[in-house]
Short mmCIF file of C-alpha atoms in Angstrom, two decimals:
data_model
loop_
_atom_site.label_atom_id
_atom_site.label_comp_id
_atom_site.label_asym_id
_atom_site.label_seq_id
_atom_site.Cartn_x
_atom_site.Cartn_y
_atom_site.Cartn_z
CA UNK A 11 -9.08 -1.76 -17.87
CA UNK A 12 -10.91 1.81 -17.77
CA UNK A 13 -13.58 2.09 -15.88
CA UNK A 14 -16.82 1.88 -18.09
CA UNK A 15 -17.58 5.17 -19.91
CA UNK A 16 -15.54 7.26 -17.92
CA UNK A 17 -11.81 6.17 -19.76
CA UNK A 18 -10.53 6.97 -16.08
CA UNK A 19 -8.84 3.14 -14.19
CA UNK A 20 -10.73 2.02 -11.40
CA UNK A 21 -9.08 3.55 -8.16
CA UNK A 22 -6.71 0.98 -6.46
CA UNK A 23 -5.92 1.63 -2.76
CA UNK A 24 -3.30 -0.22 -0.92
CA UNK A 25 -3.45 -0.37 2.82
CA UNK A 26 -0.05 -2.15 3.68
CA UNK A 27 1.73 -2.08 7.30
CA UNK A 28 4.85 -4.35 9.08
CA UNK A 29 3.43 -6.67 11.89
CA UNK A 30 6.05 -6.92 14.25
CA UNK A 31 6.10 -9.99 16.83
CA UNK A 32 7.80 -11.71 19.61
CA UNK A 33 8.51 -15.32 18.30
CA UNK A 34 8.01 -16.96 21.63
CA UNK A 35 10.30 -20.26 22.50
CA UNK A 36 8.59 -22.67 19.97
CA UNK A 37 8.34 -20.54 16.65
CA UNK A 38 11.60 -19.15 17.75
CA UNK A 39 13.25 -22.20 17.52
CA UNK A 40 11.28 -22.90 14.52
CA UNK A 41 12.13 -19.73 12.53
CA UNK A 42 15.46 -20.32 14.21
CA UNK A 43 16.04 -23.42 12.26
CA UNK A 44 14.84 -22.16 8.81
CA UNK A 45 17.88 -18.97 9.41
CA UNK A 46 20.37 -22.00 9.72
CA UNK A 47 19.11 -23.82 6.96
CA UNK A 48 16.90 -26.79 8.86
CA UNK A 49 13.28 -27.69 8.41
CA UNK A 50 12.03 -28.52 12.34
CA UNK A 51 9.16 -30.25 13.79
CA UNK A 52 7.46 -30.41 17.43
CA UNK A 53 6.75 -34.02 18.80
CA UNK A 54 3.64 -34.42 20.17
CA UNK A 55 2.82 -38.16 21.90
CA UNK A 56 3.77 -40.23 18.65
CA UNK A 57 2.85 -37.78 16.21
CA UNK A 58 4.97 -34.61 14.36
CA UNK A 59 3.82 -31.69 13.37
CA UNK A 60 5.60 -28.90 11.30
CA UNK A 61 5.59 -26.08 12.39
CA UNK A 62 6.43 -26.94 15.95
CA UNK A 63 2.93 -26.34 18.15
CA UNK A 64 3.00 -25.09 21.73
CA UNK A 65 0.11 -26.99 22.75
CA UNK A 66 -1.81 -30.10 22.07
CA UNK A 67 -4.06 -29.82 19.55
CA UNK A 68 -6.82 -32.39 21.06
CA UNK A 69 -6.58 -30.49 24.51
CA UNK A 70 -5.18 -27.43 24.82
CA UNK A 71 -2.28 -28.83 27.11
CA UNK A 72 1.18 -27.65 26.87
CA UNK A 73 3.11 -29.59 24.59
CA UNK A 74 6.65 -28.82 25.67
CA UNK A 75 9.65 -28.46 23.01
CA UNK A 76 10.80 -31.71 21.37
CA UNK A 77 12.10 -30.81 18.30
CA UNK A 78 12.57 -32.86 15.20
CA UNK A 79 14.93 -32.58 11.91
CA UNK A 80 12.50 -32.80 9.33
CA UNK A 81 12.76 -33.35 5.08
CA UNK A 82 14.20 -31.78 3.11
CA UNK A 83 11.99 -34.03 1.12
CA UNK A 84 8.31 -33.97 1.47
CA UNK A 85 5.16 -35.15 -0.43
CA UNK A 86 2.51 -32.84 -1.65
CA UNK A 87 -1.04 -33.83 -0.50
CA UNK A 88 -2.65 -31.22 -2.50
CA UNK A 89 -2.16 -27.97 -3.95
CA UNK A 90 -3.65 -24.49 -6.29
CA UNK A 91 -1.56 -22.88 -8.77
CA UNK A 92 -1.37 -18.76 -9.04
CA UNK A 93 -1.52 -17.52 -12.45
CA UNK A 94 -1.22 -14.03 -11.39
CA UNK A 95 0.83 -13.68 -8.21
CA UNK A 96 0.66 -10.20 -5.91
CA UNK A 97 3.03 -7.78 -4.81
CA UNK A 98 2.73 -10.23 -1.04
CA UNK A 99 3.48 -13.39 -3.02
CA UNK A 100 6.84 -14.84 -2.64
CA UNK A 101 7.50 -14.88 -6.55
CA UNK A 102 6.67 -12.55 -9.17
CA UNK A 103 6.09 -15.70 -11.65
CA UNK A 104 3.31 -18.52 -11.57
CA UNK A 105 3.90 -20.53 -8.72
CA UNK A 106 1.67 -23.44 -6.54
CA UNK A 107 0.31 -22.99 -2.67
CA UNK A 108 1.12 -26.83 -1.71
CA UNK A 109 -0.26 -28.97 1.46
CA UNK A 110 3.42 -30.43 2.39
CA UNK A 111 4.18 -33.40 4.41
CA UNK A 112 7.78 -32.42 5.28
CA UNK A 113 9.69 -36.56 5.36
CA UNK A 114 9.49 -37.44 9.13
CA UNK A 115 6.59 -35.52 9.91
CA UNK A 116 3.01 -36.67 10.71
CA UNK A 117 1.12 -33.94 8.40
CA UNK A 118 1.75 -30.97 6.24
CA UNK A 119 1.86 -27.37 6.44
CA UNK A 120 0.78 -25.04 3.60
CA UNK A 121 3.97 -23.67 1.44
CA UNK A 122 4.70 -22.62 -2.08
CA UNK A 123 6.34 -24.98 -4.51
CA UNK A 124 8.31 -23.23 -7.32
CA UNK A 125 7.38 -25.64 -10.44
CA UNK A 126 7.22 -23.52 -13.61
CA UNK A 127 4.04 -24.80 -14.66
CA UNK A 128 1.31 -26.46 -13.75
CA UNK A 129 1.55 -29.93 -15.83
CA UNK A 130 4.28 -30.24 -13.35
CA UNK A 131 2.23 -30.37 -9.72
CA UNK A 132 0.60 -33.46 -8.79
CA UNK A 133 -0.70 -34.75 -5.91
CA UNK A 134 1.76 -37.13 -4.52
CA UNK A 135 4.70 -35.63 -6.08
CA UNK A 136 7.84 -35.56 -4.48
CA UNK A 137 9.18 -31.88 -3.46
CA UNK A 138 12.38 -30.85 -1.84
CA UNK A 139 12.89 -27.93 0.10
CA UNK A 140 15.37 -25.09 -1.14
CA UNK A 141 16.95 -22.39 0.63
CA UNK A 142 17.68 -18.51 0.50
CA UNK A 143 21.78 -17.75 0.52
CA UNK A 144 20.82 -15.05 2.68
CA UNK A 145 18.20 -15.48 5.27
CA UNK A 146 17.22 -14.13 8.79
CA UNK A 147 14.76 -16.41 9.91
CA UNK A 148 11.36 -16.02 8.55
CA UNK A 149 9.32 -18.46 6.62
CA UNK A 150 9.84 -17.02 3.14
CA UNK A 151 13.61 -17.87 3.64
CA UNK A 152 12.83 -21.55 2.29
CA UNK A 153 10.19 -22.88 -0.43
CA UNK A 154 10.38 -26.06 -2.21
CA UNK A 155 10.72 -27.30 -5.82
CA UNK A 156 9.57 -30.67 -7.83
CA UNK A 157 12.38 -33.59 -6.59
CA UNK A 158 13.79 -33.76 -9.61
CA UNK A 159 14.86 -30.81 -9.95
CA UNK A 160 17.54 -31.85 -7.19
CA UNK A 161 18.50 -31.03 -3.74
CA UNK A 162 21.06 -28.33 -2.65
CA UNK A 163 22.70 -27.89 0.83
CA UNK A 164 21.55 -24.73 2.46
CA UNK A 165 23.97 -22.22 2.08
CA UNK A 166 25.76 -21.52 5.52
CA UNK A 167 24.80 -17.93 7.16
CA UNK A 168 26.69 -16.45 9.97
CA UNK A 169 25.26 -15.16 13.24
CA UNK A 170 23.91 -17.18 15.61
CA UNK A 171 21.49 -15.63 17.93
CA UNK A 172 18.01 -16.77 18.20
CA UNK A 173 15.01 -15.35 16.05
CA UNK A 174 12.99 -13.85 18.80
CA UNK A 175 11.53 -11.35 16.97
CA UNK A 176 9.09 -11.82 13.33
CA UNK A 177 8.13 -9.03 10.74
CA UNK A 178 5.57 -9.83 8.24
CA UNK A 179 4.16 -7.13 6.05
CA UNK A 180 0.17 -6.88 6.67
CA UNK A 181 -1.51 -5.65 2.90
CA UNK A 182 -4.70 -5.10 1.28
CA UNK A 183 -5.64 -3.91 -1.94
CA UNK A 184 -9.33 -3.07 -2.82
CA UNK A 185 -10.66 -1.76 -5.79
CA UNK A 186 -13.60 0.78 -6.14
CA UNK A 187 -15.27 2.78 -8.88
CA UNK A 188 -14.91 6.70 -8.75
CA UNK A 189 -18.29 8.46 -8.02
CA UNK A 190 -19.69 10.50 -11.03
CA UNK A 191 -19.01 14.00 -9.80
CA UNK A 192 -15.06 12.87 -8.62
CA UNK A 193 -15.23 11.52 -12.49
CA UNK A 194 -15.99 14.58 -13.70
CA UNK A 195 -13.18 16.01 -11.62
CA UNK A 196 -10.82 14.14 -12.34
CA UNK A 197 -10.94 14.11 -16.08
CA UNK A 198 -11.36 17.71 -15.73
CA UNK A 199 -7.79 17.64 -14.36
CA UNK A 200 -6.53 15.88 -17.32
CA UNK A 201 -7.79 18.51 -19.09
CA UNK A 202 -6.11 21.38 -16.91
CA UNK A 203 -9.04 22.35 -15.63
CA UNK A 204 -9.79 22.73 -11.84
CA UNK A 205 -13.73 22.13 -11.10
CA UNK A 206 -15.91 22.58 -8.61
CA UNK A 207 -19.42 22.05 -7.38
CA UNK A 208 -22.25 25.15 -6.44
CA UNK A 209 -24.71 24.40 -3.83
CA UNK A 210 -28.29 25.10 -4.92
CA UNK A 211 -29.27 26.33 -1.70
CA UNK A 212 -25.99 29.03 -0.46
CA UNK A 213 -24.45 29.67 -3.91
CA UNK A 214 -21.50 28.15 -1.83
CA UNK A 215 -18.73 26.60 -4.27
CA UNK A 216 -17.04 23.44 -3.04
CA UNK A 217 -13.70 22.24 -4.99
CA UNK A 218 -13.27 18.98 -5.13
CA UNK A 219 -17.61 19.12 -5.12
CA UNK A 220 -18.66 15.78 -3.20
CA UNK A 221 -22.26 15.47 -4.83
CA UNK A 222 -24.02 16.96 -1.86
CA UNK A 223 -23.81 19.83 0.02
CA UNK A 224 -22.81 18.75 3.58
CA UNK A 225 -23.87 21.40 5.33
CA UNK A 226 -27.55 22.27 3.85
CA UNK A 227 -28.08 18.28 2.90
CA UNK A 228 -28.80 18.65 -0.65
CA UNK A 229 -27.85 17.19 -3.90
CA UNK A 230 -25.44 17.93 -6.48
CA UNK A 231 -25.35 16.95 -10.19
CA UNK A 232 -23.69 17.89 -13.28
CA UNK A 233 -25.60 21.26 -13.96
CA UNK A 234 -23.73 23.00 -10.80
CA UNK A 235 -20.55 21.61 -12.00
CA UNK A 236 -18.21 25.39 -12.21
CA UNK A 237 -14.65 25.41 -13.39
CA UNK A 238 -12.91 27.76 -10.81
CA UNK A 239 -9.12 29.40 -11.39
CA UNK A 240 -5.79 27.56 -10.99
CA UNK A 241 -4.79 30.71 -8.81
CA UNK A 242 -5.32 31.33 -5.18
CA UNK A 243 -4.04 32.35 -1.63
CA UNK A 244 -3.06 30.54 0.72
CA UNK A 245 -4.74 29.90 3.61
CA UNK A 246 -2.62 27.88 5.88
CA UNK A 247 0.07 25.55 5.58
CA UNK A 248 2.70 23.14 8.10
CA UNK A 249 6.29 22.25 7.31
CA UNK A 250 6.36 18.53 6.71
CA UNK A 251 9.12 17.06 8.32
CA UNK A 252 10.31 13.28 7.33
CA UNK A 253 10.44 10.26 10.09
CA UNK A 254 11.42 7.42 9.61
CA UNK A 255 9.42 4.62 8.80
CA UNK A 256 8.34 1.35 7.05
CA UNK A 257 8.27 2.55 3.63
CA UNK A 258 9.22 6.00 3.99
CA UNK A 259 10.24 8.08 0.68
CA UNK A 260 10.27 11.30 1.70
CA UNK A 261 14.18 12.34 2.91
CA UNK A 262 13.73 16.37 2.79
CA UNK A 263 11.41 18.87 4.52
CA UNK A 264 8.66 19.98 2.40
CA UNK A 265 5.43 22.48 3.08
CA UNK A 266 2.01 21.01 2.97
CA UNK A 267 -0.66 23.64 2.33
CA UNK A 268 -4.30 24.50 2.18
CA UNK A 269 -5.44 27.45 -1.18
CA UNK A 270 -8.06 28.83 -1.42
CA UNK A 271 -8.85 29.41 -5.15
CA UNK A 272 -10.12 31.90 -6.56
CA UNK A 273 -13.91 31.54 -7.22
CA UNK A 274 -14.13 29.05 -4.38
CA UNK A 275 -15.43 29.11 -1.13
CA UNK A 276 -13.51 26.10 0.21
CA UNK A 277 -9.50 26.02 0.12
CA UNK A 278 -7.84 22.35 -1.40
CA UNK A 279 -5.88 20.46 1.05
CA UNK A 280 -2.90 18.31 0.87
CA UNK A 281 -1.15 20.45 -1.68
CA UNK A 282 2.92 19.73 -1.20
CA UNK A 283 4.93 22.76 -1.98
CA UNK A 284 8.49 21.78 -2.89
CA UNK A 285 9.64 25.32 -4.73
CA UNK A 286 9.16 27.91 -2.37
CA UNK A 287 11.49 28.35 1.18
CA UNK A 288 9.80 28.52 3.91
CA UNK A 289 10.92 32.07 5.16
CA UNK A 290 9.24 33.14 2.19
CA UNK A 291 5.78 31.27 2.57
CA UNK A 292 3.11 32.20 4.55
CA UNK A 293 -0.86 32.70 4.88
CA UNK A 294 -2.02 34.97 2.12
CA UNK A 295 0.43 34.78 -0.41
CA UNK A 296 -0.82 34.53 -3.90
CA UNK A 297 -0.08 31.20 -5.85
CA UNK A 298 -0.82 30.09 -9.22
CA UNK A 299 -0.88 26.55 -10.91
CA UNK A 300 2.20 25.16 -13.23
CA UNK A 301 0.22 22.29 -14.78
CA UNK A 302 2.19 19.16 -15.96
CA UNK A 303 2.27 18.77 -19.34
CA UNK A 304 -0.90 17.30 -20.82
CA UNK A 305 0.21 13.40 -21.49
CA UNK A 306 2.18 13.26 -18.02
CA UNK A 307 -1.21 14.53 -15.67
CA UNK A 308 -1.63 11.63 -13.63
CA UNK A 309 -5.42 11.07 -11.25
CA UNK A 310 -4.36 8.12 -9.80
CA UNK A 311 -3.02 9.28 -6.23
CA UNK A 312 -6.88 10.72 -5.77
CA UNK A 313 -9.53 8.60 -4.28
CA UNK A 314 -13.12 9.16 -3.67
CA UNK A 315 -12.86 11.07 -0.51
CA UNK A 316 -9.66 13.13 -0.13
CA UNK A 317 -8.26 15.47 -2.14
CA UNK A 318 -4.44 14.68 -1.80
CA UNK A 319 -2.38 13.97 -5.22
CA UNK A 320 -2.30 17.59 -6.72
CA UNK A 321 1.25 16.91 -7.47
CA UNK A 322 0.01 13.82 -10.19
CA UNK A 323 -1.48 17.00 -11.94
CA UNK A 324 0.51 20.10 -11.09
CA UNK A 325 4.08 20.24 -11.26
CA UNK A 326 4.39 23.52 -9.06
CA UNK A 327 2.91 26.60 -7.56
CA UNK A 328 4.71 29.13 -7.88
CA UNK A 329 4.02 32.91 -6.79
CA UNK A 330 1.89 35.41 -9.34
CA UNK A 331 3.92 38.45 -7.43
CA UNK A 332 0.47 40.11 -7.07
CA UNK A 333 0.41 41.72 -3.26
CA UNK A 334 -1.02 39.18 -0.26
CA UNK A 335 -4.52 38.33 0.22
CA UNK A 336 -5.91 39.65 4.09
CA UNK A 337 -4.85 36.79 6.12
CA UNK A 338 -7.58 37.66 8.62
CA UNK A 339 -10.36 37.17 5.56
CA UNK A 340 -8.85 33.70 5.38
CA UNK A 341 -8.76 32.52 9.14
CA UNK A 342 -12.18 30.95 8.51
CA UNK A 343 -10.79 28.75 6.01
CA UNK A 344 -7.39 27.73 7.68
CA UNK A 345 -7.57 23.85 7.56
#
């Protein structure tokens, strides 16, 4: 859905990271379990709790490790269908977040149950747990589904070392609007158009403009909105070299620059130069814009504040051949 009069999406930013923790000797065994296909519990004085606890709820005190076979039948005590699940959510289709009191234990623990629609969850419906034919020991590796659907021997896996160690991706999406003057922007990109913001007070331009002039504290609007030229020089740069990491795409070495434009007083950042070697790059040379064709420009790697995601926009720099800018006129602007 656009955001309202501005036929832009509102911006979507996901902040997503691995957790990575020691199980310790309860959830070990726990997560332990689930890799070899059991459902455990922890007794505690005459009662049994899933997962297994460490301590005694009521008190605090240790409660040792007396572990229980549990299910794989249970009873659901209550329970929410998802209509629309997340990129975190353990299916891609409908599903139902279920209070489940695993057979032989003394209360539930929240899971999913996979039930294809709702008219099929009830509260006091019988579920049974199913298992993933390849698992390595984390609580996704099991969910359940409505009893009659039938039960099904977890699948043997081979290895048999204890779980002592749990990843579980951390994420969070949040939605904002985009400001008016990065709206502007924006759809002036789409447009092939780079703009830019003068400051009433120094005459200073800005690209991307922020609304204000940060350094004299003053206001921006629409009237000192200036289109500035998709040509420039650069004014610094770093080679970008991949590690590796949760999530990583990036395989090859790339540059990551800073141009100045001409008609601006301020150089964009983040631009990724993929085209040029680096024995042939350096401060001052003269670069111009290849724009993406018109129907394949694409805002969305921009946000409100930083002015990454050129390459949604531009397909390449590439140089004009005119001669190099002075690098020492361009020293205050290295970023």
């Amino acid at each position: 859905m656009p955001q309202p009069g501005t036929g832009l999406p509102p911006m979507r930013t996901v902040l997503e990271y691995p957790y990575t923790r020691t199980t310790g000797p309860v959830m070990g065994a726990f997560l332990t379990g689930i890799r070899d296909g059991r459902l455990l519990g922890g007794r505690i004085g005459e009662r049994v709790v899933c997962p297994p606890l460490e301590y005694e709820p009521g008190t605090g005190a240790p409660a040792g490790l007396d572990l229980v076979d549990l299910g794989p039948g249970g009873t659901v005590s209550s329970w929410t269908w998802v209509r629309e699940p997340t990129a975190t959510h353990p299916f891609r289709h409908p599903f139902a977040f279920a209070l489940i009191v695993p057979d032989g234990a003394s209360s539930g623990f929240p899971h999913v149950v996979d039930a294809g629609s709702p008219e099929r969850m009830s509260t006091g419906m019988r579920v049974t747990a199913r298992f993933k034919e390849q698992r390595r020991g984390s609580i996704t590796d099991l969910w359940f589904v409505p009893e009659e659907d039938g039960a099904r021997a977890a699948p043997p896996v081979e290895g048999g070392d204890p779980v002592t160690l749990a990843e579980q991706p951390v994420s969070l999406t949040y939605v904002e609007p985009y400001h008016p003057h990065r709206v502007r922007f924006l759809n002036g990109l789409l447009e092939g158009v780079i703009t830019g913001q003068r400051s009433p007070v120094t005459g200073k331009v800005y690209v991307p403009g922020r609304g204000y002039d940060h350094l004299e504290r003053t206001l921006m609007t629409e009237e000192h909105d200036v289109a500035v030229s998709g040509r420039g020089s650069v004014s610094s740069f770093t080679e970008i070299t991949p590690v590796q990491y949760h999530g990583q795409k990036e395989t090859e070495p790339y540059i990551r620059a800073s141009i100045l434009l001409d008609g601006s007083d301020s150089p964009i950042t983040g631009v990724d130069i993929r085209t040029i070697p680096l024995s042939e790059f350096r401060v001052g040379l003269r670069l111009r814009a290849v724009w993406r064709p018109a129907g394949e420009r694409d805002v969305s790697a921009f946000d409100n504040r930083s002015t990454g995601g050129w390459e949604g926009v531009i397909e390449r720099w590439e140089p004009t051949g005119e001669p190099d800018a002075d690098s020492r006129a361009l020293e205050e602007h290295a970023f």
